[in-house]
mmCIF file of C-alpha atoms and ligand atoms in Angstrom:
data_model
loop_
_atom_site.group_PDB
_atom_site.id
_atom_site.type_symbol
_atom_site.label_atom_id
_atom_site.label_comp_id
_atom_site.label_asym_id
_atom_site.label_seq_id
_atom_site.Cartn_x
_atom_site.Cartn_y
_atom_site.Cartn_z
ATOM 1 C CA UNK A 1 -134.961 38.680 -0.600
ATOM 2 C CA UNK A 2 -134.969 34.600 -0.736
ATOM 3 C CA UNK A 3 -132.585 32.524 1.249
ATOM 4 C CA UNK A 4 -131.627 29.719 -1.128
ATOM 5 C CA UNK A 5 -129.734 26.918 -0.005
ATOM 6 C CA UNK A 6 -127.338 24.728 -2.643
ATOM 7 C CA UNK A 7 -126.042 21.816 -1.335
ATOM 8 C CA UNK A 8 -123.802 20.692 -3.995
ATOM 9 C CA UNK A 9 -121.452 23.007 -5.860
ATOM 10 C CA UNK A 10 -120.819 21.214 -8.703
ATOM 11 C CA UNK A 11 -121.628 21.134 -12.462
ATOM 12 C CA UNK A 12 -125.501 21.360 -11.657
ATOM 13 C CA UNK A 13 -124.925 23.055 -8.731
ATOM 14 C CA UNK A 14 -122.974 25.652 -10.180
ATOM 15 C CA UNK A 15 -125.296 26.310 -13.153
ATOM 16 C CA UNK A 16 -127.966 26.628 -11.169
ATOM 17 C CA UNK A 17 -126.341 29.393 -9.163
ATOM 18 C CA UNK A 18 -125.629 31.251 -12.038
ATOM 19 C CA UNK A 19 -128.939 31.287 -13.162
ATOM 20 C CA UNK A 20 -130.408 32.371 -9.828
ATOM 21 C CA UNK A 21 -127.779 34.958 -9.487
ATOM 22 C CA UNK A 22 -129.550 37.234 -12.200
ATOM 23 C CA UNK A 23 -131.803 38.177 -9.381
ATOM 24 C CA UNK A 24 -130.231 40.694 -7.099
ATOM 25 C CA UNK A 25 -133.479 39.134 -5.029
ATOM 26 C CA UNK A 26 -132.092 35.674 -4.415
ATOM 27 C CA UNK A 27 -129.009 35.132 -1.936
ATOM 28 C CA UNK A 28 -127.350 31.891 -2.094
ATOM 29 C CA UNK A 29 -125.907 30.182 0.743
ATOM 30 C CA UNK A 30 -124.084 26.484 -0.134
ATOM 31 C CA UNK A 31 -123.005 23.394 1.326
ATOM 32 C CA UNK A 32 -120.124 21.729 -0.169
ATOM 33 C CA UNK A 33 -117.019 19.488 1.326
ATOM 34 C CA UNK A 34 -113.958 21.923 1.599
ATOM 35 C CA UNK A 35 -113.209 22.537 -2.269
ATOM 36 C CA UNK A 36 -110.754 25.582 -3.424
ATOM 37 C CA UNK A 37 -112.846 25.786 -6.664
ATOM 38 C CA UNK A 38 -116.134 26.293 -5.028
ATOM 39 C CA UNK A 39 -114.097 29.076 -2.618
ATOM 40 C CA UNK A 40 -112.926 30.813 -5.827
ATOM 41 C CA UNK A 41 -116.881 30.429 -7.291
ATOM 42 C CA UNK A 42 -117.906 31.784 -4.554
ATOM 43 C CA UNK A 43 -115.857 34.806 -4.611
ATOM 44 C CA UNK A 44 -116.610 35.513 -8.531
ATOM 45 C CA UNK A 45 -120.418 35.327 -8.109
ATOM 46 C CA UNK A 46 -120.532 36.121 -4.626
ATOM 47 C CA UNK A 47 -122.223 33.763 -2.542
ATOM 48 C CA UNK A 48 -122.114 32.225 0.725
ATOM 49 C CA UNK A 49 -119.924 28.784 1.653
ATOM 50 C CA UNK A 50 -120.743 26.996 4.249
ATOM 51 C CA UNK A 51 -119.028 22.788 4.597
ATOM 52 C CA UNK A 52 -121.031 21.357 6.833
ATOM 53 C CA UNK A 53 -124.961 20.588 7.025
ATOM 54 C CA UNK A 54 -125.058 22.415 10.862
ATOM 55 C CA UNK A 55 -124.073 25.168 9.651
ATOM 56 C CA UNK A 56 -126.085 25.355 6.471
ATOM 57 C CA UNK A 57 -128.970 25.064 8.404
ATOM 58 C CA UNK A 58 -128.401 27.392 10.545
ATOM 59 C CA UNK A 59 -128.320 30.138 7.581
ATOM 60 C CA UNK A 60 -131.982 29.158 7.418
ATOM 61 C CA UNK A 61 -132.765 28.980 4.234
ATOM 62 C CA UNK A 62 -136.419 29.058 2.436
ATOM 63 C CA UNK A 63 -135.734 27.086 -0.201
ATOM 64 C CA UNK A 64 -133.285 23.992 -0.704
ATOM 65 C CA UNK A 65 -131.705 22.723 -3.421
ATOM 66 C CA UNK A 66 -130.076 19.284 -3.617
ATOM 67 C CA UNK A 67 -127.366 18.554 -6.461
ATOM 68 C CA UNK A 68 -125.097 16.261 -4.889
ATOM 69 C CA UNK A 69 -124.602 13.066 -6.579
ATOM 70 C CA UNK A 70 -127.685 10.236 -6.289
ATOM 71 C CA UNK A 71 -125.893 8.099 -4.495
ATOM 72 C CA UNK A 72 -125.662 10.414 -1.149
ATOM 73 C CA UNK A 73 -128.932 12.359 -1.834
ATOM 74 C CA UNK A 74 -130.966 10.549 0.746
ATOM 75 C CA UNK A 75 -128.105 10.558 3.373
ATOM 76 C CA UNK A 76 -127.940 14.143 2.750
ATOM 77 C CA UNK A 77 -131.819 14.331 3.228
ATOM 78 C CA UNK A 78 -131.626 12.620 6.431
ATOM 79 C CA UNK A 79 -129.194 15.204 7.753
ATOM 80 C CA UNK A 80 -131.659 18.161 7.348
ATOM 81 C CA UNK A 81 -134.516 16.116 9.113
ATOM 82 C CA UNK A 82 -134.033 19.090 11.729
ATOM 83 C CA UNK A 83 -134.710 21.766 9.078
ATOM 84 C CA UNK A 84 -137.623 23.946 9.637
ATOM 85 C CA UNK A 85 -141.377 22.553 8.197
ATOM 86 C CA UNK A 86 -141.363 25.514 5.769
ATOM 87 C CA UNK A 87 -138.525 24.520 4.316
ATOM 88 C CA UNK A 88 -139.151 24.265 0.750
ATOM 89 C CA UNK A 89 -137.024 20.737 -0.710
ATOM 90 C CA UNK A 90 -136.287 20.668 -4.423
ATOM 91 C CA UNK A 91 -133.966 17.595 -5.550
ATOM 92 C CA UNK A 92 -132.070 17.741 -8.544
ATOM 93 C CA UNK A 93 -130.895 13.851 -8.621
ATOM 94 C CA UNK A 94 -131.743 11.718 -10.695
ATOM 95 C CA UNK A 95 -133.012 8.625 -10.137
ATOM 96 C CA UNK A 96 -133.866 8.962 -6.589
ATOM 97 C CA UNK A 97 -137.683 8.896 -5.885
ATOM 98 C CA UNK A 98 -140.380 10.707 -4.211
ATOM 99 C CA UNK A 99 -140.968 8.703 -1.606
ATOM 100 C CA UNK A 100 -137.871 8.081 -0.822
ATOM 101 C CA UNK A 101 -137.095 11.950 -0.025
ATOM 102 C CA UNK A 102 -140.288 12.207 2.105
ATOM 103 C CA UNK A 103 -139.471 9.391 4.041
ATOM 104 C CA UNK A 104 -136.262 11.272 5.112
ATOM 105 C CA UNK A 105 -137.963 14.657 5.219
ATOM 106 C CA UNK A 106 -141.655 13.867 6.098
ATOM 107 C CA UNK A 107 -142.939 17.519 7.060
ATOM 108 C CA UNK A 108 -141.236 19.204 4.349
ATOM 109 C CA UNK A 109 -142.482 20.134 1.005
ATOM 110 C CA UNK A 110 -140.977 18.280 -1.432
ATOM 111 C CA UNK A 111 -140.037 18.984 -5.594
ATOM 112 C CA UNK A 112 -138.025 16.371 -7.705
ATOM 113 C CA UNK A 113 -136.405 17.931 -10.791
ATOM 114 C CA UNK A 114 -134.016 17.218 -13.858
ATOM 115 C CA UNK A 115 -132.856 20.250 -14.694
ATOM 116 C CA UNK A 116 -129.985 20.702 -17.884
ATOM 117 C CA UNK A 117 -126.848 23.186 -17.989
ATOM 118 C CA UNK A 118 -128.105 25.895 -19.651
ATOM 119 C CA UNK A 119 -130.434 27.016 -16.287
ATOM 120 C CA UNK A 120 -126.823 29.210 -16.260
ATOM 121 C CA UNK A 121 -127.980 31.423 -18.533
ATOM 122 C CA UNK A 122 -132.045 31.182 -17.681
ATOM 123 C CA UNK A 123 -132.375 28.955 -21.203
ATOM 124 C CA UNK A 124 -132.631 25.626 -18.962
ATOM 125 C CA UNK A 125 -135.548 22.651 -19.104
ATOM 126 C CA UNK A 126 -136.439 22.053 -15.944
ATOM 127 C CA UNK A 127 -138.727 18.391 -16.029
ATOM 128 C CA UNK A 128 -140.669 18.713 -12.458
ATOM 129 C CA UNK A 129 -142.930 16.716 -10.485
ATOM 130 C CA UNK A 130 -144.571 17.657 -7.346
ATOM 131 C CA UNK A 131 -146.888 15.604 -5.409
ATOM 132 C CA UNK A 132 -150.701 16.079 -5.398
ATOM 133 C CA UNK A 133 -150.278 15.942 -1.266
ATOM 134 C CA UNK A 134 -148.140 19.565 -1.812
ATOM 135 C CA UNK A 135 -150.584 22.557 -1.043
ATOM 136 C CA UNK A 136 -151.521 24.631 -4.415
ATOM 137 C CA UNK A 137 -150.023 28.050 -3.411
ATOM 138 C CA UNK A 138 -146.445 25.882 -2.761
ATOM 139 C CA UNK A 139 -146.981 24.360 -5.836
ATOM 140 C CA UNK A 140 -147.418 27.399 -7.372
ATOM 141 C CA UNK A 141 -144.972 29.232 -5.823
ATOM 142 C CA UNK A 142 -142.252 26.279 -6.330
ATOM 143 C CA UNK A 143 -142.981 26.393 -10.006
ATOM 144 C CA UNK A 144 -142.540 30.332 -10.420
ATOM 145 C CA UNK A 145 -139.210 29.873 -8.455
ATOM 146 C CA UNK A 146 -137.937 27.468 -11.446
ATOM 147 C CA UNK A 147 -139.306 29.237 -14.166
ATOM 148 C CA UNK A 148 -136.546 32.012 -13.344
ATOM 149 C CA UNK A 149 -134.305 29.615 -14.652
ATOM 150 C CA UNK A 150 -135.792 28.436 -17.721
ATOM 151 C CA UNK A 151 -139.177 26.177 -19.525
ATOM 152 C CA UNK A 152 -140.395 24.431 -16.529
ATOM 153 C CA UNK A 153 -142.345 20.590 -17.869
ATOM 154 C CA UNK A 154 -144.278 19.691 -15.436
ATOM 155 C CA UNK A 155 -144.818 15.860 -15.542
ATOM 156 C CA UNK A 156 -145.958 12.806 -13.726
ATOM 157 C CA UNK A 157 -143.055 11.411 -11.468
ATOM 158 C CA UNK A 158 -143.200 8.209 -14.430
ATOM 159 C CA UNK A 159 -142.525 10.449 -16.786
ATOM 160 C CA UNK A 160 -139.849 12.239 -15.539
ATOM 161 C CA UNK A 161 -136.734 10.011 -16.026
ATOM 162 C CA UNK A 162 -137.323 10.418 -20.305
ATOM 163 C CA UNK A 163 -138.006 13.931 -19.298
ATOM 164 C CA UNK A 164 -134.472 14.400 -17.901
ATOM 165 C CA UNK A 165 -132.772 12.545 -20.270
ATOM 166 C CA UNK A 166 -133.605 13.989 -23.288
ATOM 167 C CA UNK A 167 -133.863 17.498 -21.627
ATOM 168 C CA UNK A 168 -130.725 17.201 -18.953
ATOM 169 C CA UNK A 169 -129.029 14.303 -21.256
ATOM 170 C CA UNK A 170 -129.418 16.510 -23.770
ATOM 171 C CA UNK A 171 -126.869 19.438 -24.162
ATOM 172 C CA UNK A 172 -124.326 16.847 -23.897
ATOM 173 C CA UNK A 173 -126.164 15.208 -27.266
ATOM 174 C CA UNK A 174 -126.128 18.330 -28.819
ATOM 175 C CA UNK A 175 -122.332 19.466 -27.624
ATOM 176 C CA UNK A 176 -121.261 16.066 -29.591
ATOM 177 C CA UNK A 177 -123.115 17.162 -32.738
ATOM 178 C CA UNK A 178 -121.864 21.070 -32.509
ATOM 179 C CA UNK A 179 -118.817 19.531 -31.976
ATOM 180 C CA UNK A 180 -118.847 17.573 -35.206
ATOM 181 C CA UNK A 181 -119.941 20.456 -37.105
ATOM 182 C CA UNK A 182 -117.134 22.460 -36.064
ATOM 183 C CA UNK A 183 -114.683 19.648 -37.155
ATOM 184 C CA UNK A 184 -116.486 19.760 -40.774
ATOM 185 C CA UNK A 185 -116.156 23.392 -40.983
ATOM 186 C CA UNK A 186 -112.165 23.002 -39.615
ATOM 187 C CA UNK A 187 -111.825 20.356 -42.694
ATOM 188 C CA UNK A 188 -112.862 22.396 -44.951
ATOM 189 C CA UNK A 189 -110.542 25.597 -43.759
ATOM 190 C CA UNK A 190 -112.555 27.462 -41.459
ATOM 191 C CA UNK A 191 -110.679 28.520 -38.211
ATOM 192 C CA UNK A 192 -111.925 27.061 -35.298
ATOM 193 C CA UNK A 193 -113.354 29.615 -33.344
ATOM 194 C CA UNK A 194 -115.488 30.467 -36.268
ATOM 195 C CA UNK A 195 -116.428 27.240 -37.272
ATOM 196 C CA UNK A 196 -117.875 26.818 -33.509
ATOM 197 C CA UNK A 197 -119.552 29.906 -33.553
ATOM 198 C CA UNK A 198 -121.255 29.086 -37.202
ATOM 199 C CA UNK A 199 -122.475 25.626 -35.775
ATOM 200 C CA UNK A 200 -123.420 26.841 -32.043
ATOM 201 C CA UNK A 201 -125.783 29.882 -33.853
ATOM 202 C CA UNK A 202 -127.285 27.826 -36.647
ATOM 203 C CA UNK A 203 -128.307 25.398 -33.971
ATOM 204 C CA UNK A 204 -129.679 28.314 -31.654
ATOM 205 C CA UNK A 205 -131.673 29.714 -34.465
ATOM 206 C CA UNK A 206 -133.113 26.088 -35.824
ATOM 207 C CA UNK A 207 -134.166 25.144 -32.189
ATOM 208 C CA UNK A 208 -135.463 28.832 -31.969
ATOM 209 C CA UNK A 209 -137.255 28.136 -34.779
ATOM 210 C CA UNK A 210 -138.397 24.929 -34.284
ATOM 211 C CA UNK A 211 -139.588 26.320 -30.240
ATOM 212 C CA UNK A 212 -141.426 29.216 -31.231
ATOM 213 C CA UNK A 213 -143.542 27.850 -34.395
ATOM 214 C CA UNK A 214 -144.129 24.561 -32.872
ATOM 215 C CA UNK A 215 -144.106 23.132 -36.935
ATOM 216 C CA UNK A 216 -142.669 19.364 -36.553
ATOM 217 C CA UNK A 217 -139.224 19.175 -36.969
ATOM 218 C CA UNK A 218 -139.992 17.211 -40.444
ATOM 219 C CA UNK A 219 -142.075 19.782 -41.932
ATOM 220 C CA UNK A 220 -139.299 22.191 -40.824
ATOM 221 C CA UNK A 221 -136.663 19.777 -42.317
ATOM 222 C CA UNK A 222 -138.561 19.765 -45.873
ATOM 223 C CA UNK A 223 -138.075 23.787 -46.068
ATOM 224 C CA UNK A 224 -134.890 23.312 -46.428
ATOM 225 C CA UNK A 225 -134.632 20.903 -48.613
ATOM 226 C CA UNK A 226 -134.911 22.255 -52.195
ATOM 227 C CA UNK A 227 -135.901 19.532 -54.672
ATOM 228 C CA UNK A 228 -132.421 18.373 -56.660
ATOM 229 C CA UNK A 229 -130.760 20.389 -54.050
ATOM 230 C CA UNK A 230 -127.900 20.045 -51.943
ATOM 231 C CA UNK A 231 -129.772 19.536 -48.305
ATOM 232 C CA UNK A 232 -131.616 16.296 -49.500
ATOM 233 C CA UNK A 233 -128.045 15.003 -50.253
ATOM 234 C CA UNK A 234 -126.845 15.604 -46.793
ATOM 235 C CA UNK A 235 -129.914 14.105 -45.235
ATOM 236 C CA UNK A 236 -129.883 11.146 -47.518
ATOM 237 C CA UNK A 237 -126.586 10.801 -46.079
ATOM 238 C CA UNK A 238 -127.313 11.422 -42.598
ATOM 239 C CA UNK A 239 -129.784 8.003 -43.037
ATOM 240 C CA UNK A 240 -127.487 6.176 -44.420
ATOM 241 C CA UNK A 241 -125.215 6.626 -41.326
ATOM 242 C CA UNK A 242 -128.419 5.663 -39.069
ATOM 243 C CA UNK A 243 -127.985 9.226 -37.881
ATOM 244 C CA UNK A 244 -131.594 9.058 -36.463
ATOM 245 C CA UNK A 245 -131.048 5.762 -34.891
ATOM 246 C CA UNK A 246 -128.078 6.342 -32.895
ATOM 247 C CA UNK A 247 -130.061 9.630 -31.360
ATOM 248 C CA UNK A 248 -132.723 7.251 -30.600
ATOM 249 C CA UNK A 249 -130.372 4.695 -29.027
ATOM 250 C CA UNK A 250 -128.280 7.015 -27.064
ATOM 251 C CA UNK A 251 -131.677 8.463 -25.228
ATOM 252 C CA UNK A 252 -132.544 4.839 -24.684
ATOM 253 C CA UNK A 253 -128.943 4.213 -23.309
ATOM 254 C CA UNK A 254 -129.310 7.523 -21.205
ATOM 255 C CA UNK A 255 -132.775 6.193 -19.934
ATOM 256 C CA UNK A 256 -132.065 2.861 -18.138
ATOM 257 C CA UNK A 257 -131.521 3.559 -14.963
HETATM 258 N N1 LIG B 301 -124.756 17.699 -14.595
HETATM 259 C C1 LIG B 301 -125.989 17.806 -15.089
HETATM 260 O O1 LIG B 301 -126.194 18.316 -16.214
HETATM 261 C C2 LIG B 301 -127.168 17.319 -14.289
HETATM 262 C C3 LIG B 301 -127.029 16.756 -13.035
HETATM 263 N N2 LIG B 301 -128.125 16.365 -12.323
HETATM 264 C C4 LIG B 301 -127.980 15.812 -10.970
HETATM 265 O O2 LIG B 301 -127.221 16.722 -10.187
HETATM 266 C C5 LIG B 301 -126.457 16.004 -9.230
HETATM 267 C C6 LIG B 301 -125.009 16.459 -9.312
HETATM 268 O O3 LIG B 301 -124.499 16.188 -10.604
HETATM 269 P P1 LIG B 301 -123.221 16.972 -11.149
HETATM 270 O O4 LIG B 301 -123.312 18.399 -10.773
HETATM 271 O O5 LIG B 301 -123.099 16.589 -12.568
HETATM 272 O O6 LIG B 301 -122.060 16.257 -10.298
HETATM 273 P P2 LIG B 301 -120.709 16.911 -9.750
HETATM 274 O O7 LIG B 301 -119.845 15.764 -9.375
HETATM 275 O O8 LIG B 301 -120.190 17.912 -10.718
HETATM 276 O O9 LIG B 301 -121.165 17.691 -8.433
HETATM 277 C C7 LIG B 301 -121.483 17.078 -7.227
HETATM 278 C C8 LIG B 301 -121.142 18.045 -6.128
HETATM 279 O O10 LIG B 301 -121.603 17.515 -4.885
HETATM 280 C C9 LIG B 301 -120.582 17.712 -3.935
HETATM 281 N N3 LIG B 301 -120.690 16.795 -2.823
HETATM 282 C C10 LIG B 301 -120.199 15.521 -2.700
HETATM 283 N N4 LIG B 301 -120.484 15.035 -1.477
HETATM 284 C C11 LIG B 301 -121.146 16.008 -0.813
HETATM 285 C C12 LIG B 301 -121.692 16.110 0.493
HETATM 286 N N5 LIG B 301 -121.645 15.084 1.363
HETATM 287 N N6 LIG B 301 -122.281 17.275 0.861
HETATM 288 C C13 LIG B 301 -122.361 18.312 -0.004
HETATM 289 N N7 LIG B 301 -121.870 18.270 -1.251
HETATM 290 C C14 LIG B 301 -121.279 17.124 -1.659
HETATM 291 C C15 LIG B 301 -119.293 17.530 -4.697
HETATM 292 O O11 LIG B 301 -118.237 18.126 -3.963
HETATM 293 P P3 LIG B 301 -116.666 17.945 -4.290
HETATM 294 O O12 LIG B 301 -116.551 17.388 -5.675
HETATM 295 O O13 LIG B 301 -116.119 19.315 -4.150
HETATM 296 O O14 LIG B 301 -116.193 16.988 -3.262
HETATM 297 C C16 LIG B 301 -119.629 18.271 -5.989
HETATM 298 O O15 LIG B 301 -119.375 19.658 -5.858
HETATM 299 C C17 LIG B 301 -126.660 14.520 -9.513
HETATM 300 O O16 LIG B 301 -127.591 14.007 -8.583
HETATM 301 C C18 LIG B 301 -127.221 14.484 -10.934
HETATM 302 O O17 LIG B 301 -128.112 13.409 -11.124
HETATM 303 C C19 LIG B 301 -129.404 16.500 -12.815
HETATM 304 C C20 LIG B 301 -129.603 17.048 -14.048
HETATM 305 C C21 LIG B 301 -128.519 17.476 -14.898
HETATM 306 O O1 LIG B 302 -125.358 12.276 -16.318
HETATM 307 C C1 LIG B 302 -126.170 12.274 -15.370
HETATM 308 O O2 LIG B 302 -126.346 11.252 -14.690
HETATM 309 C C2 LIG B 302 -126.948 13.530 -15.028
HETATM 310 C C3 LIG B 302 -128.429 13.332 -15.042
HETATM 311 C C4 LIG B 302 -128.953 14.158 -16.198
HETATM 312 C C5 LIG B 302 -127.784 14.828 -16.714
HETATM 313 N N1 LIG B 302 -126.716 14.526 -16.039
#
């Protein structure tokens, strides 16, 4: 059994807990300011509340996850600077560095990751960066701990705010494009629920596709394409509309920090 700690229960939090709940091994205790939502979470998935940091610690758990919002993630580090040496750290917010988190938690071994949503169903990216200082076996054993939840991308702290953008930007990218598909299919007299379940599964299967034969994207795009067919219309469209421009500007737009 592994004690893991979430202090956070929201969005991130809460995907990450059902991702980790596949494992009859794991048992989740939480930290989160007194919240009737995460009470009824808590009862569905069956985990542990606690609402203050005293008493979260004293659950002792192995492994800690931060996803409270960047803003208080250091304040919150500073309030487990009793936690035991052992303690495994992993932070979840974005934006807040390395050093920053070991100069609150000096001892501790400490992981900084951008996870994305779908961790709830163990389909997540999970961009991580752990410090050279960490001990290989921790390393290793922090990494195996993520991959339960999805692709784990292990990077150089530099690298990791793109990372996290495009991979824990990203679903909410893709929601507005599944979202747009639906729409078409609605305008042209599908019913809703099937015109989301058309675009949600012909995305699945391209990215599926695109994942597991590692072609590029535009090789993969010119399969489709028949010559004098209908495809090349819609992507000669889709340039017109600077369709591959505004991608490229929202993930720079996502990326300043
Ligand atoms: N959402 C995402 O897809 C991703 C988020 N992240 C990171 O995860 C973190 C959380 O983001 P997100 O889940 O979207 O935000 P939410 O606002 O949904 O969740 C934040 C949670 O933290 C809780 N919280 C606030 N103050 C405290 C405190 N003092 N102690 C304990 N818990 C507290 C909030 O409680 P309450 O609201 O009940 O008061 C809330 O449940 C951020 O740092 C973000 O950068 C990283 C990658 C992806
Ligand atoms: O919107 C945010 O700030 C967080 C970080 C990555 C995804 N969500």
């Amino acid at each position: 059994m592994t004690k893991i700690g979430i202090i956070g229960v929201g969005h991130m939090g809460s995907a990450i807990i059902k991702g980790l709940k596949k494992n009859p091994n794991n048992k989740i205790i939480t930290e989160n300011p007194v919240n009737p939502c995460v009470d009824k979470l808590a009862k569905e998935l069956d985990f542990e509340v606690t609402n203050t940091i005293l008493d979260f610690m004293s659950k002792r758990p192995e492994i800690i996850i931060l996803t409270t919002p960047a803003p208080i993630t250091l304040k919150i580090a500073e309030e487990l600077k009793n936690i035991s040496k052992d303690t495994i750290i992993i932070s979840a917010a974005a934006g807040i560095s390395y050093l920053d988190l070991k100069k609150q938690l000096p001892n501790n071994a400490i992981a900084r990751i951008i996870p994305n949503t779908p961790v709830a169903i163990n389909a997540g990216t999970i961009g991580l960066f752990l410090s050279s200082d960490i001990d290989q076996n921790i390393q290793t054993k922090i990494h195996d701990f993520l991959a339960q939840l999805g692709d784990v991308i292990a990077v150089k702290e530099s690298q990791l705010s793109i990372v996290g953008t495009i991979g824990g930007c990203g679903p909410a990218f893709v929601d507005v494009f599944l979202d747009a598909l639906g729409d078409s299919g609605v305008l042209n007299g599908l019913p809703r629920e099937l015109a989301n379940e058309l675009a949600s599964s012909m995305v699945k299967g391209s990215a599926s596709l695109a994942y597991e034969s590692k072609l590029a994207p535009s090789l993969l795009r010119d399969q489709v394409c028949s010559p004098g067919g209908t495809t090349i219309k819609g992507v000669a469209s889709l340039e017109k509309n600077s369709f591959r421009h505004a991608v490229i500007d929202a993930v720079n737009a996502a990326n300043q920090n």
